[in-house]
mmCIF file with all atom_site columns, C-alpha atoms in Angstrom:
data_model
loop_
_atom_site.group_PDB
_atom_site.id
_atom_site.type_symbol
_atom_site.label_atom_id
_atom_site.label_alt_id
_atom_site.label_comp_id
_atom_site.label_asym_id
_atom_site.label_entity_id
_atom_site.label_seq_id
_atom_site.pdbx_PDB_ins_code
_atom_site.Cartn_x
_atom_site.Cartn_y
_atom_site.Cartn_z
_atom_site.occupancy
_atom_site.B_iso_or_equiv
_atom_site.pdbx_formal_charge
_atom_site.auth_seq_id
_atom_site.auth_comp_id
_atom_site.auth_asym_id
_atom_site.auth_atom_id
_atom_site.pdbx_PDB_model_num
ATOM 1   C CA . MET A 1 1   ? 1.691   1.844   -12.481 1.00 73.00 ? 83  MET A CA 1
ATOM 2   C CA . SER A 1 2   ? 0.746   1.180   -8.858  1.00 91.00 ? 84  SER A CA 1
ATOM 3   C CA . VAL A 1 3   ? -2.203  3.443   -8.116  1.00 96.00 ? 85  VAL A CA 1
ATOM 4   C CA . ILE A 1 4   ? -3.980  2.744   -4.827  1.00 98.00 ? 86  ILE A CA 1
ATOM 5   C CA . LEU A 1 5   ? -7.450  4.018   -3.936  1.00 98.00 ? 87  LEU A CA 1
ATOM 6   C CA . HIS A 1 6   ? -8.192  3.757   -0.217  1.00 98.00 ? 88  HIS A CA 1
ATOM 7   C CA . VAL A 1 7   ? -11.764 4.395   0.963   1.00 98.00 ? 89  VAL A CA 1
ATOM 8   C CA . ASP A 1 8   ? -12.645 4.440   4.677   1.00 98.00 ? 90  ASP A CA 1
ATOM 9   C CA . SER A 1 9   ? -16.310 4.593   5.672   1.00 98.00 ? 91  SER A CA 1
ATOM 10  C CA . SER A 1 10  ? -16.540 4.424   9.463   1.00 98.00 ? 92  SER A CA 1
ATOM 11  C CA . VAL A 1 11  ? -18.006 7.518   11.113  1.00 97.00 ? 93  VAL A CA 1
ATOM 12  C CA . ARG A 1 12  ? -15.476 7.035   13.904  1.00 97.00 ? 94  ARG A CA 1
ATOM 13  C CA . ALA A 1 13  ? -11.986 8.495   13.879  1.00 94.00 ? 95  ALA A CA 1
ATOM 14  C CA . ALA A 1 14  ? -8.993  6.176   13.893  1.00 95.00 ? 96  ALA A CA 1
ATOM 15  C CA . SER A 1 15  ? -7.798  7.701   17.172  1.00 94.00 ? 97  SER A CA 1
ATOM 16  C CA . ASN A 1 16  ? -10.001 9.037   19.971  1.00 94.00 ? 98  ASN A CA 1
ATOM 17  C CA . ALA A 1 17  ? -9.602  10.197  23.563  1.00 94.00 ? 99  ALA A CA 1
ATOM 18  C CA . ASN A 1 18  ? -11.230 6.919   24.545  1.00 93.00 ? 100 ASN A CA 1
ATOM 19  C CA . PRO A 1 19  ? -9.378  4.148   22.669  1.00 91.00 ? 101 PRO A CA 1
ATOM 20  C CA . ASP A 1 20  ? -12.488 1.966   22.909  1.00 87.00 ? 102 ASP A CA 1
ATOM 21  C CA . HIS A 1 21  ? -14.051 4.322   20.373  1.00 92.00 ? 103 HIS A CA 1
ATOM 22  C CA . ASP A 1 22  ? -11.240 4.013   17.821  1.00 95.00 ? 104 ASP A CA 1
ATOM 23  C CA . SER A 1 23  ? -12.358 2.757   14.424  1.00 97.00 ? 105 SER A CA 1
ATOM 24  C CA . ILE A 1 24  ? -11.252 -0.836  13.980  1.00 98.00 ? 106 ILE A CA 1
ATOM 25  C CA . THR A 1 25  ? -11.645 -0.787  10.204  1.00 98.00 ? 107 THR A CA 1
ATOM 26  C CA . LYS A 1 26  ? -9.703  2.424   9.726   1.00 98.00 ? 108 LYS A CA 1
ATOM 27  C CA . ASN A 1 27  ? -6.822  1.124   11.816  1.00 98.00 ? 109 ASN A CA 1
ATOM 28  C CA . LEU A 1 28  ? -6.760  -2.219  10.009  1.00 98.00 ? 110 LEU A CA 1
ATOM 29  C CA . ALA A 1 29  ? -6.764  -0.420  6.666   1.00 98.00 ? 111 ALA A CA 1
ATOM 30  C CA . LYS A 1 30  ? -3.981  1.884   7.864   1.00 98.00 ? 112 LYS A CA 1
ATOM 31  C CA . LEU A 1 31  ? -1.933  -1.146  8.903   1.00 98.00 ? 113 LEU A CA 1
ATOM 32  C CA . PHE A 1 32  ? -2.471  -2.732  5.484   1.00 98.00 ? 114 PHE A CA 1
ATOM 33  C CA . ILE A 1 33  ? -1.511  0.444   3.608   1.00 98.00 ? 115 ILE A CA 1
ATOM 34  C CA . THR A 1 34  ? 1.568   1.034   5.785   1.00 98.00 ? 116 THR A CA 1
ATOM 35  C CA . GLN A 1 35  ? 2.829   -2.487  5.121   1.00 98.00 ? 117 GLN A CA 1
ATOM 36  C CA . LEU A 1 36  ? 2.086   -2.154  1.409   1.00 97.00 ? 118 LEU A CA 1
ATOM 37  C CA . LYS A 1 37  ? 4.055   1.089   1.191   1.00 96.00 ? 119 LYS A CA 1
ATOM 38  C CA . CYS A 1 38  ? 7.014   -0.631  2.868   1.00 96.00 ? 120 CYS A CA 1
ATOM 39  C CA . GLU A 1 39  ? 7.135   -3.257  0.141   1.00 96.00 ? 121 GLU A CA 1
ATOM 40  C CA . LEU A 1 40  ? 5.921   -1.462  -2.977  1.00 96.00 ? 122 LEU A CA 1
ATOM 41  C CA . ASP A 1 41  ? 6.754   1.770   -4.776  1.00 94.00 ? 123 ASP A CA 1
ATOM 42  C CA . ILE A 1 42  ? 3.345   3.412   -5.100  1.00 95.00 ? 124 ILE A CA 1
ATOM 43  C CA . ASP A 1 43  ? 2.937   5.844   -7.983  1.00 95.00 ? 125 ASP A CA 1
ATOM 44  C CA . GLU A 1 44  ? -0.229  7.436   -6.585  1.00 97.00 ? 126 GLU A CA 1
ATOM 45  C CA . TYR A 1 45  ? -2.116  7.027   -3.322  1.00 98.00 ? 127 TYR A CA 1
ATOM 46  C CA . ILE A 1 46  ? -5.691  8.353   -3.303  1.00 98.00 ? 128 ILE A CA 1
ATOM 47  C CA . TYR A 1 47  ? -7.520  8.574   0.021   1.00 98.00 ? 129 TYR A CA 1
ATOM 48  C CA . ARG A 1 48  ? -11.211 9.145   0.714   1.00 98.00 ? 130 ARG A CA 1
ATOM 49  C CA . ASP A 1 49  ? -12.790 9.170   4.164   1.00 98.00 ? 131 ASP A CA 1
ATOM 50  C CA . VAL A 1 50  ? -16.457 9.003   3.203   1.00 98.00 ? 132 VAL A CA 1
ATOM 51  C CA . GLY A 1 51  ? -17.437 8.394   6.815   1.00 98.00 ? 133 GLY A CA 1
ATOM 52  C CA . MET A 1 52  ? -16.188 11.830  7.849   1.00 97.00 ? 134 MET A CA 1
ATOM 53  C CA . ASN A 1 53  ? -16.766 13.518  4.460   1.00 98.00 ? 135 ASN A CA 1
ATOM 54  C CA . PRO A 1 54  ? -19.732 11.755  2.855   1.00 97.00 ? 136 PRO A CA 1
ATOM 55  C CA . PRO A 1 55  ? -20.578 12.264  -0.808  1.00 98.00 ? 137 PRO A CA 1
ATOM 56  C CA . HIS A 1 56  ? -23.901 13.859  -1.677  1.00 96.00 ? 138 HIS A CA 1
ATOM 57  C CA . PHE A 1 57  ? -26.872 11.582  -2.036  1.00 97.00 ? 139 PHE A CA 1
ATOM 58  C CA . ILE A 1 58  ? -28.071 11.326  -5.614  1.00 98.00 ? 140 ILE A CA 1
ATOM 59  C CA . THR A 1 59  ? -31.193 13.352  -6.441  1.00 98.00 ? 141 THR A CA 1
ATOM 60  C CA . GLN A 1 60  ? -33.741 13.685  -9.212  1.00 98.00 ? 142 GLN A CA 1
ATOM 61  C CA . ASP A 1 61  ? -31.589 16.456  -10.719 1.00 98.00 ? 143 ASP A CA 1
ATOM 62  C CA . TRP A 1 62  ? -28.563 14.118  -10.603 1.00 98.00 ? 144 TRP A CA 1
ATOM 63  C CA . ILE A 1 63  ? -30.464 11.392  -12.438 1.00 98.00 ? 145 ILE A CA 1
ATOM 64  C CA . GLY A 1 64  ? -31.707 13.934  -14.972 1.00 98.00 ? 146 GLY A CA 1
ATOM 65  C CA . ALA A 1 65  ? -28.151 15.087  -15.628 1.00 98.00 ? 147 ALA A CA 1
ATOM 66  C CA . VAL A 1 66  ? -26.893 11.502  -16.009 1.00 98.00 ? 148 VAL A CA 1
ATOM 67  C CA . PHE A 1 67  ? -29.517 10.732  -18.641 1.00 97.00 ? 149 PHE A CA 1
ATOM 68  C CA . THR A 1 68  ? -28.848 13.937  -20.561 1.00 97.00 ? 150 THR A CA 1
ATOM 69  C CA . SER A 1 69  ? -26.226 13.500  -23.268 1.00 95.00 ? 151 SER A CA 1
ATOM 70  C CA . GLU A 1 70  ? -22.918 15.185  -22.471 1.00 94.00 ? 152 GLU A CA 1
ATOM 71  C CA . ALA A 1 71  ? -23.267 17.522  -25.454 1.00 95.00 ? 153 ALA A CA 1
ATOM 72  C CA . LYS A 1 72  ? -26.613 18.806  -24.147 1.00 97.00 ? 154 LYS A CA 1
ATOM 73  C CA . ARG A 1 73  ? -25.815 19.212  -20.449 1.00 97.00 ? 155 ARG A CA 1
ATOM 74  C CA . ASP A 1 74  ? -26.034 22.722  -19.137 1.00 97.00 ? 156 ASP A CA 1
ATOM 75  C CA . LYS A 1 75  ? -23.635 24.278  -16.652 1.00 97.00 ? 157 LYS A CA 1
ATOM 76  C CA . GLN A 1 76  ? -25.783 23.325  -13.650 1.00 98.00 ? 158 GLN A CA 1
ATOM 77  C CA . GLN A 1 77  ? -25.967 19.689  -14.762 1.00 98.00 ? 159 GLN A CA 1
ATOM 78  C CA . MET A 1 78  ? -22.207 19.531  -15.242 1.00 98.00 ? 160 MET A CA 1
ATOM 79  C CA . GLN A 1 79  ? -21.756 20.935  -11.754 1.00 98.00 ? 161 GLN A CA 1
ATOM 80  C CA . THR A 1 80  ? -24.230 18.384  -10.377 1.00 98.00 ? 162 THR A CA 1
ATOM 81  C CA . LEU A 1 81  ? -22.115 15.570  -11.833 1.00 98.00 ? 163 LEU A CA 1
ATOM 82  C CA . ALA A 1 82  ? -18.716 17.079  -10.966 1.00 98.00 ? 164 ALA A CA 1
ATOM 83  C CA . LEU A 1 83  ? -18.209 14.971  -7.829  1.00 98.00 ? 165 LEU A CA 1
ATOM 84  C CA . SER A 1 84  ? -19.356 11.822  -9.606  1.00 98.00 ? 166 SER A CA 1
ATOM 85  C CA . ASP A 1 85  ? -16.899 12.513  -12.431 1.00 98.00 ? 167 ASP A CA 1
ATOM 86  C CA . GLU A 1 86  ? -14.087 13.002  -9.911  1.00 98.00 ? 168 GLU A CA 1
ATOM 87  C CA . LEU A 1 87  ? -14.853 9.794   -8.017  1.00 98.00 ? 169 LEU A CA 1
ATOM 88  C CA . ILE A 1 88  ? -15.124 7.767   -11.222 1.00 98.00 ? 170 ILE A CA 1
ATOM 89  C CA . ALA A 1 89  ? -11.774 9.145   -12.422 1.00 98.00 ? 171 ALA A CA 1
ATOM 90  C CA . GLU A 1 90  ? -10.194 7.900   -9.170  1.00 98.00 ? 172 GLU A CA 1
ATOM 91  C CA . ILE A 1 91  ? -11.638 4.428   -9.711  1.00 98.00 ? 173 ILE A CA 1
ATOM 92  C CA . ASP A 1 92  ? -10.470 4.437   -13.317 1.00 98.00 ? 174 ASP A CA 1
ATOM 93  C CA . ARG A 1 93  ? -6.861  5.236   -12.314 1.00 97.00 ? 175 ARG A CA 1
ATOM 94  C CA . ALA A 1 94  ? -6.670  2.726   -9.471  1.00 98.00 ? 176 ALA A CA 1
ATOM 95  C CA . LYS A 1 95  ? -5.285  -0.773  -9.820  1.00 97.00 ? 177 LYS A CA 1
ATOM 96  C CA . LEU A 1 96  ? -5.862  -1.663  -6.168  1.00 98.00 ? 178 LEU A CA 1
ATOM 97  C CA . ILE A 1 97  ? -8.969  -0.514  -4.280  1.00 98.00 ? 179 ILE A CA 1
ATOM 98  C CA . VAL A 1 98  ? -9.096  -0.818  -0.485  1.00 98.00 ? 180 VAL A CA 1
ATOM 99  C CA . ILE A 1 99  ? -12.514 -0.356  1.122   1.00 98.00 ? 181 ILE A CA 1
ATOM 100 C CA . SER A 1 100 ? -12.831 -0.457  4.896   1.00 98.00 ? 182 SER A CA 1
ATOM 101 C CA . SER A 1 101 ? -16.322 -0.619  6.353   1.00 98.00 ? 183 SER A CA 1
ATOM 102 C CA . PRO A 1 102 ? -17.913 -1.417  9.695   1.00 98.00 ? 184 PRO A CA 1
ATOM 103 C CA . MET A 1 103 ? -21.181 -3.323  9.652   1.00 98.00 ? 185 MET A CA 1
ATOM 104 C CA . TYR A 1 104 ? -24.036 -0.967  10.522  1.00 98.00 ? 186 TYR A CA 1
ATOM 105 C CA . ASN A 1 105 ? -27.402 -2.636  11.025  1.00 98.00 ? 187 ASN A CA 1
ATOM 106 C CA . TYR A 1 106 ? -26.149 -5.685  9.091   1.00 98.00 ? 188 TYR A CA 1
ATOM 107 C CA . GLY A 1 107 ? -25.162 -3.674  6.019   1.00 98.00 ? 189 GLY A CA 1
ATOM 108 C CA . MET A 1 108 ? -22.868 -0.904  4.821   1.00 98.00 ? 190 MET A CA 1
ATOM 109 C CA . PRO A 1 109 ? -22.909 2.668   6.164   1.00 98.00 ? 191 PRO A CA 1
ATOM 110 C CA . ALA A 1 110 ? -25.164 5.043   4.232   1.00 98.00 ? 192 ALA A CA 1
ATOM 111 C CA . GLN A 1 111 ? -22.107 7.154   3.423   1.00 98.00 ? 193 GLN A CA 1
ATOM 112 C CA . LEU A 1 112 ? -20.450 4.255   1.600   1.00 98.00 ? 194 LEU A CA 1
ATOM 113 C CA . LYS A 1 113 ? -23.655 3.475   -0.291  1.00 98.00 ? 195 LYS A CA 1
ATOM 114 C CA . ALA A 1 114 ? -23.749 7.145   -1.357  1.00 98.00 ? 196 ALA A CA 1
ATOM 115 C CA . TRP A 1 115 ? -20.181 6.762   -2.713  1.00 98.00 ? 197 TRP A CA 1
ATOM 116 C CA . PHE A 1 116 ? -21.218 3.741   -4.773  1.00 98.00 ? 198 PHE A CA 1
ATOM 117 C CA . ASP A 1 117 ? -24.318 5.557   -6.032  1.00 98.00 ? 199 ASP A CA 1
ATOM 118 C CA . GLN A 1 118 ? -22.130 8.389   -7.323  1.00 98.00 ? 200 GLN A CA 1
ATOM 119 C CA . ILE A 1 119 ? -19.821 5.948   -9.123  1.00 98.00 ? 201 ILE A CA 1
ATOM 120 C CA . ILE A 1 120 ? -22.059 3.247   -10.605 1.00 98.00 ? 202 ILE A CA 1
ATOM 121 C CA . ARG A 1 121 ? -23.245 5.259   -13.573 1.00 98.00 ? 203 ARG A CA 1
ATOM 122 C CA . ILE A 1 122 ? -24.453 4.378   -17.022 1.00 97.00 ? 204 ILE A CA 1
ATOM 123 C CA . ASN A 1 123 ? -21.949 4.876   -19.854 1.00 96.00 ? 205 ASN A CA 1
ATOM 124 C CA . LYS A 1 124 ? -19.237 5.580   -17.284 1.00 97.00 ? 206 LYS A CA 1
ATOM 125 C CA . THR A 1 125 ? -18.789 2.413   -15.245 1.00 98.00 ? 207 THR A CA 1
ATOM 126 C CA . PHE A 1 126 ? -21.392 0.222   -16.978 1.00 97.00 ? 208 PHE A CA 1
ATOM 127 C CA . ASP A 1 127 ? -23.414 0.120   -20.155 1.00 97.00 ? 209 ASP A CA 1
ATOM 128 C CA . PHE A 1 128 ? -26.881 -1.228  -20.932 1.00 96.00 ? 210 PHE A CA 1
ATOM 129 C CA . ASP A 1 129 ? -27.706 -3.280  -23.997 1.00 96.00 ? 211 ASP A CA 1
ATOM 130 C CA . LEU A 1 130 ? -30.947 -5.217  -24.394 1.00 96.00 ? 212 LEU A CA 1
ATOM 131 C CA . ALA A 1 131 ? -29.211 -7.400  -26.963 1.00 96.00 ? 213 ALA A CA 1
ATOM 132 C CA . ARG A 1 132 ? -27.721 -9.182  -23.919 1.00 96.00 ? 214 ARG A CA 1
ATOM 133 C CA . GLY A 1 133 ? -31.172 -10.467 -23.012 1.00 96.00 ? 215 GLY A CA 1
ATOM 134 C CA . ASP A 1 134 ? -32.043 -10.696 -19.332 1.00 96.00 ? 216 ASP A CA 1
ATOM 135 C CA . GLN A 1 135 ? -28.613 -9.435  -18.234 1.00 95.00 ? 217 GLN A CA 1
ATOM 136 C CA . PRO A 1 136 ? -28.265 -6.171  -20.147 1.00 96.00 ? 218 PRO A CA 1
ATOM 137 C CA . LEU A 1 137 ? -25.782 -4.476  -17.783 1.00 96.00 ? 219 LEU A CA 1
ATOM 138 C CA . ALA A 1 138 ? -22.045 -4.925  -18.281 1.00 97.00 ? 220 ALA A CA 1
ATOM 139 C CA . PRO A 1 139 ? -19.115 -3.237  -16.499 1.00 97.00 ? 221 PRO A CA 1
ATOM 140 C CA . LEU A 1 140 ? -16.852 -0.962  -18.527 1.00 98.00 ? 222 LEU A CA 1
ATOM 141 C CA . LEU A 1 141 ? -13.824 -1.158  -16.209 1.00 98.00 ? 223 LEU A CA 1
ATOM 142 C CA . SER A 1 142 ? -11.708 -4.243  -15.565 1.00 97.00 ? 224 SER A CA 1
ATOM 143 C CA . ASN A 1 143 ? -8.614  -5.868  -14.038 1.00 96.00 ? 225 ASN A CA 1
ATOM 144 C CA . LYS A 1 144 ? -8.787  -4.247  -10.611 1.00 98.00 ? 226 LYS A CA 1
ATOM 145 C CA . ILE A 1 145 ? -8.082  -5.785  -7.219  1.00 98.00 ? 227 ILE A CA 1
ATOM 146 C CA . LEU A 1 146 ? -10.342 -5.102  -4.231  1.00 98.00 ? 228 LEU A CA 1
ATOM 147 C CA . VAL A 1 147 ? -9.467  -5.532  -0.566  1.00 98.00 ? 229 VAL A CA 1
ATOM 148 C CA . ILE A 1 148 ? -12.498 -5.493  1.741   1.00 98.00 ? 230 ILE A CA 1
ATOM 149 C CA . ILE A 1 149 ? -11.779 -4.768  5.411   1.00 98.00 ? 231 ILE A CA 1
ATOM 150 C CA . THR A 1 150 ? -14.724 -5.128  7.780   1.00 98.00 ? 232 THR A CA 1
ATOM 151 C CA . SER A 1 151 ? -15.622 -5.196  11.447  1.00 98.00 ? 233 SER A CA 1
ATOM 152 C CA . SER A 1 152 ? -18.781 -6.406  13.145  1.00 98.00 ? 234 SER A CA 1
ATOM 153 C CA . GLY A 1 153 ? -20.203 -6.489  16.633  1.00 97.00 ? 235 GLY A CA 1
ATOM 154 C CA . GLU A 1 154 ? -21.414 -10.046 16.218  1.00 97.00 ? 236 GLU A CA 1
ATOM 155 C CA . PHE A 1 155 ? -19.862 -12.987 14.365  1.00 97.00 ? 237 PHE A CA 1
ATOM 156 C CA . GLY A 1 156 ? -20.452 -15.798 11.896  1.00 97.00 ? 238 GLY A CA 1
ATOM 157 C CA . PHE A 1 157 ? -21.500 -13.753 8.858   1.00 97.00 ? 239 PHE A CA 1
ATOM 158 C CA . GLU A 1 158 ? -19.332 -15.773 6.473   1.00 94.00 ? 240 GLU A CA 1
ATOM 159 C CA . LYS A 1 159 ? -20.735 -18.455 4.178   1.00 92.00 ? 241 LYS A CA 1
ATOM 160 C CA . GLY A 1 160 ? -21.965 -21.268 6.395   1.00 95.00 ? 242 GLY A CA 1
ATOM 161 C CA . GLY A 1 161 ? -21.715 -19.124 9.532   1.00 96.00 ? 243 GLY A CA 1
ATOM 162 C CA . VAL A 1 162 ? -24.432 -18.921 12.173  1.00 97.00 ? 244 VAL A CA 1
ATOM 163 C CA . ASN A 1 163 ? -25.378 -15.384 11.061  1.00 97.00 ? 245 ASN A CA 1
ATOM 164 C CA . GLU A 1 164 ? -24.855 -15.814 7.319   1.00 96.00 ? 246 GLU A CA 1
ATOM 165 C CA . ALA A 1 165 ? -28.468 -14.858 6.489   1.00 97.00 ? 247 ALA A CA 1
ATOM 166 C CA . SER A 1 166 ? -28.084 -11.536 8.343   1.00 97.00 ? 248 SER A CA 1
ATOM 167 C CA . GLY A 1 167 ? -24.774 -10.488 6.789   1.00 97.00 ? 249 GLY A CA 1
ATOM 168 C CA . HIS A 1 168 ? -25.496 -8.046  3.966   1.00 98.00 ? 250 HIS A CA 1
ATOM 169 C CA . LEU A 1 169 ? -22.293 -5.986  4.065   1.00 98.00 ? 251 LEU A CA 1
ATOM 170 C CA . VAL A 1 170 ? -19.776 -8.165  2.206   1.00 98.00 ? 252 VAL A CA 1
ATOM 171 C CA . PRO A 1 171 ? -22.317 -9.681  -0.231  1.00 98.00 ? 253 PRO A CA 1
ATOM 172 C CA . HIS A 1 172 ? -23.431 -6.169  -1.200  1.00 98.00 ? 254 HIS A CA 1
ATOM 173 C CA . LEU A 1 173 ? -19.845 -5.010  -1.644  1.00 98.00 ? 255 LEU A CA 1
ATOM 174 C CA . ARG A 1 174 ? -19.094 -8.056  -3.789  1.00 98.00 ? 256 ARG A CA 1
ATOM 175 C CA . THR A 1 175 ? -22.156 -7.452  -5.961  1.00 98.00 ? 257 THR A CA 1
ATOM 176 C CA . LEU A 1 176 ? -21.327 -3.791  -6.539  1.00 98.00 ? 258 LEU A CA 1
ATOM 177 C CA . SER A 1 177 ? -17.605 -4.377  -7.018  1.00 98.00 ? 259 SER A CA 1
ATOM 178 C CA . LYS A 1 178 ? -18.003 -5.678  -10.577 1.00 97.00 ? 260 LYS A CA 1
ATOM 179 C CA . TYR A 1 179 ? -19.070 -2.172  -11.609 1.00 97.00 ? 261 TYR A CA 1
ATOM 180 C CA . LEU A 1 180 ? -15.761 -0.893  -10.256 1.00 98.00 ? 262 LEU A CA 1
ATOM 181 C CA . GLY A 1 181 ? -13.996 -3.265  -12.651 1.00 98.00 ? 263 GLY A CA 1
ATOM 182 C CA . VAL A 1 182 ? -12.951 -5.660  -9.878  1.00 98.00 ? 264 VAL A CA 1
ATOM 183 C CA . THR A 1 183 ? -11.827 -9.138  -10.878 1.00 97.00 ? 265 THR A CA 1
ATOM 184 C CA . ASP A 1 184 ? -10.061 -10.267 -7.671  1.00 98.00 ? 266 ASP A CA 1
ATOM 185 C CA . ILE A 1 185 ? -11.388 -9.805  -4.128  1.00 98.00 ? 267 ILE A CA 1
ATOM 186 C CA . TYR A 1 186 ? -9.644  -10.345 -0.788  1.00 98.00 ? 268 TYR A CA 1
ATOM 187 C CA . GLU A 1 187 ? -11.299 -10.049 2.624   1.00 98.00 ? 269 GLU A CA 1
ATOM 188 C CA . ILE A 1 188 ? -10.098 -9.201  6.128   1.00 98.00 ? 270 ILE A CA 1
ATOM 189 C CA . ALA A 1 189 ? -12.618 -9.260  8.977   1.00 98.00 ? 271 ALA A CA 1
ATOM 190 C CA . SER A 1 190 ? -12.662 -8.512  12.695  1.00 98.00 ? 272 SER A CA 1
ATOM 191 C CA . GLU A 1 191 ? -15.634 -9.822  14.667  1.00 98.00 ? 273 GLU A CA 1
ATOM 192 C CA . TYR A 1 192 ? -17.107 -10.050 18.203  1.00 97.00 ? 274 TYR A CA 1
ATOM 193 C CA . GLN A 1 193 ? -16.657 -6.336  18.947  1.00 96.00 ? 275 GLN A CA 1
ATOM 194 C CA . GLU A 1 194 ? -19.807 -6.076  21.076  1.00 95.00 ? 276 GLU A CA 1
ATOM 195 C CA . PHE A 1 195 ? -18.771 -9.103  23.150  1.00 96.00 ? 277 PHE A CA 1
ATOM 196 C CA . ALA A 1 196 ? -15.488 -7.398  24.122  1.00 94.00 ? 278 ALA A CA 1
ATOM 197 C CA . ASP A 1 197 ? -13.981 -10.686 25.254  1.00 97.00 ? 279 ASP A CA 1
ATOM 198 C CA . HIS A 1 198 ? -11.057 -12.929 24.317  1.00 97.00 ? 280 HIS A CA 1
ATOM 199 C CA . ARG A 1 199 ? -12.817 -13.879 21.068  1.00 97.00 ? 281 ARG A CA 1
ATOM 200 C CA . HIS A 1 200 ? -12.820 -10.279 19.917  1.00 97.00 ? 282 HIS A CA 1
ATOM 201 C CA . GLU A 1 201 ? -9.181  -9.808  20.872  1.00 97.00 ? 283 GLU A CA 1
ATOM 202 C CA . ARG A 1 202 ? -8.205  -12.992 19.021  1.00 98.00 ? 284 ARG A CA 1
ATOM 203 C CA . SER A 1 203 ? -10.251 -12.000 15.964  1.00 98.00 ? 285 SER A CA 1
ATOM 204 C CA . LEU A 1 204 ? -8.679  -8.525  15.934  1.00 98.00 ? 286 LEU A CA 1
ATOM 205 C CA . GLN A 1 205 ? -5.141  -9.899  16.235  1.00 98.00 ? 287 GLN A CA 1
ATOM 206 C CA . ASN A 1 206 ? -5.852  -12.378 13.439  1.00 98.00 ? 288 ASN A CA 1
ATOM 207 C CA . ALA A 1 207 ? -7.131  -9.527  11.279  1.00 98.00 ? 289 ALA A CA 1
ATOM 208 C CA . LYS A 1 208 ? -3.976  -7.499  11.936  1.00 98.00 ? 290 LYS A CA 1
ATOM 209 C CA . SER A 1 209 ? -1.791  -10.448 10.956  1.00 98.00 ? 291 SER A CA 1
ATOM 210 C CA . ALA A 1 210 ? -3.925  -11.038 7.868   1.00 98.00 ? 292 ALA A CA 1
ATOM 211 C CA . ALA A 1 211 ? -3.621  -7.371  6.873   1.00 98.00 ? 293 ALA A CA 1
ATOM 212 C CA . LYS A 1 212 ? 0.172   -7.500  6.956   1.00 98.00 ? 294 LYS A CA 1
ATOM 213 C CA . ALA A 1 213 ? 0.347   -10.838 5.142   1.00 98.00 ? 295 ALA A CA 1
ATOM 214 C CA . LEU A 1 214 ? -2.081  -9.737  2.443   1.00 98.00 ? 296 LEU A CA 1
ATOM 215 C CA . ALA A 1 215 ? -0.184  -6.479  1.912   1.00 98.00 ? 297 ALA A CA 1
ATOM 216 C CA . SER A 1 216 ? 3.004   -8.478  1.299   1.00 97.00 ? 298 SER A CA 1
ATOM 217 C CA . GLN A 1 217 ? 1.174   -10.847 -1.059  1.00 97.00 ? 299 GLN A CA 1
ATOM 218 C CA . LEU A 1 218 ? -0.389  -8.053  -3.102  1.00 97.00 ? 300 LEU A CA 1
ATOM 219 C CA . ALA A 1 219 ? 2.865   -6.103  -3.210  1.00 97.00 ? 301 ALA A CA 1
ATOM 220 C CA . ARG A 1 220 ? 4.434   -9.087  -4.959  1.00 95.00 ? 302 ARG A CA 1
ATOM 221 C CA . ILE A 1 221 ? 1.499   -9.387  -7.363  1.00 94.00 ? 303 ILE A CA 1
ATOM 222 C CA . LEU A 1 222 ? 1.548   -5.690  -8.238  1.00 94.00 ? 304 LEU A CA 1
ATOM 223 C CA . LYS A 1 223 ? 5.318   -5.767  -8.753  1.00 90.00 ? 305 LYS A CA 1
ATOM 224 C CA . GLU A 1 224 ? 4.936   -8.683  -11.150 1.00 87.00 ? 306 GLU A CA 1
ATOM 225 C CA . ASN A 1 225 ? 2.142   -6.888  -12.994 1.00 80.00 ? 307 ASN A CA 1
ATOM 226 C CA . ASN A 1 226 ? 4.270   -3.761  -13.312 1.00 75.00 ? 308 ASN A CA 1
ATOM 227 C CA . GLU A 1 227 ? 7.189   -5.769  -14.673 1.00 66.00 ? 309 GLU A CA 1
ATOM 228 C CA . HIS A 1 228 ? 4.912   -7.475  -17.176 1.00 53.00 ? 310 HIS A CA 1
ATOM 229 C CA . THR A 1 229 ? 3.555   -4.104  -18.305 1.00 50.00 ? 311 THR A CA 1
ATOM 230 C CA . ARG A 1 230 ? 7.027   -2.653  -18.842 1.00 51.00 ? 312 ARG A CA 1
ATOM 231 C CA . CYS A 1 231 ? 8.094   -5.702  -20.838 1.00 43.00 ? 313 CYS A CA 1
ATOM 232 C CA . SER A 1 232 ? 4.996   -5.847  -23.040 1.00 46.00 ? 314 SER A CA 1
#
């Protein structure tokens, strides 16, 4: 089955009265999804705009509920974890996860971090076993594809770039992605937004082209995976 989970995290809308305020990441993600839908029969499309509708931050009560066995949780604890359960179920169903995120202060928006905090949960998306020695955590989900779509005001955050040491958005997403069950990661990036010059326009056009090309590539991969599943 082709189940797509699409998570946007910019606090900006995709379309505004002033086009200069339009979210670049949301529009790139929309372009990717539109192209994907043209080339692939999608069984389920799940959309979350955590920038506009952020998940709750985790609390002491949330942690207490997580570390209470399911059989012993009271009604209030089950309600506290209801959103987390819902978000984890979406991750579990998805084969392809698309996360779009602007770079805020060299990292991810707080709203997106809150989404991850609700999902990365012991005995749900990872387990903990001291028998593994110094690396006791292991993901419980697997075989998912992640597309990371980013925008930044500056440039050169890639490996070897002039601002590599300051770029914490993509490295953080890559680190956390293993607890979503991700095995393959693809990236699309638009840079130079604050410069507002030809470099930004070129970077944005390259990102748009990359979004369409990647959608076509992943459509083929997902079709092949679906055929393999039906023939197994």
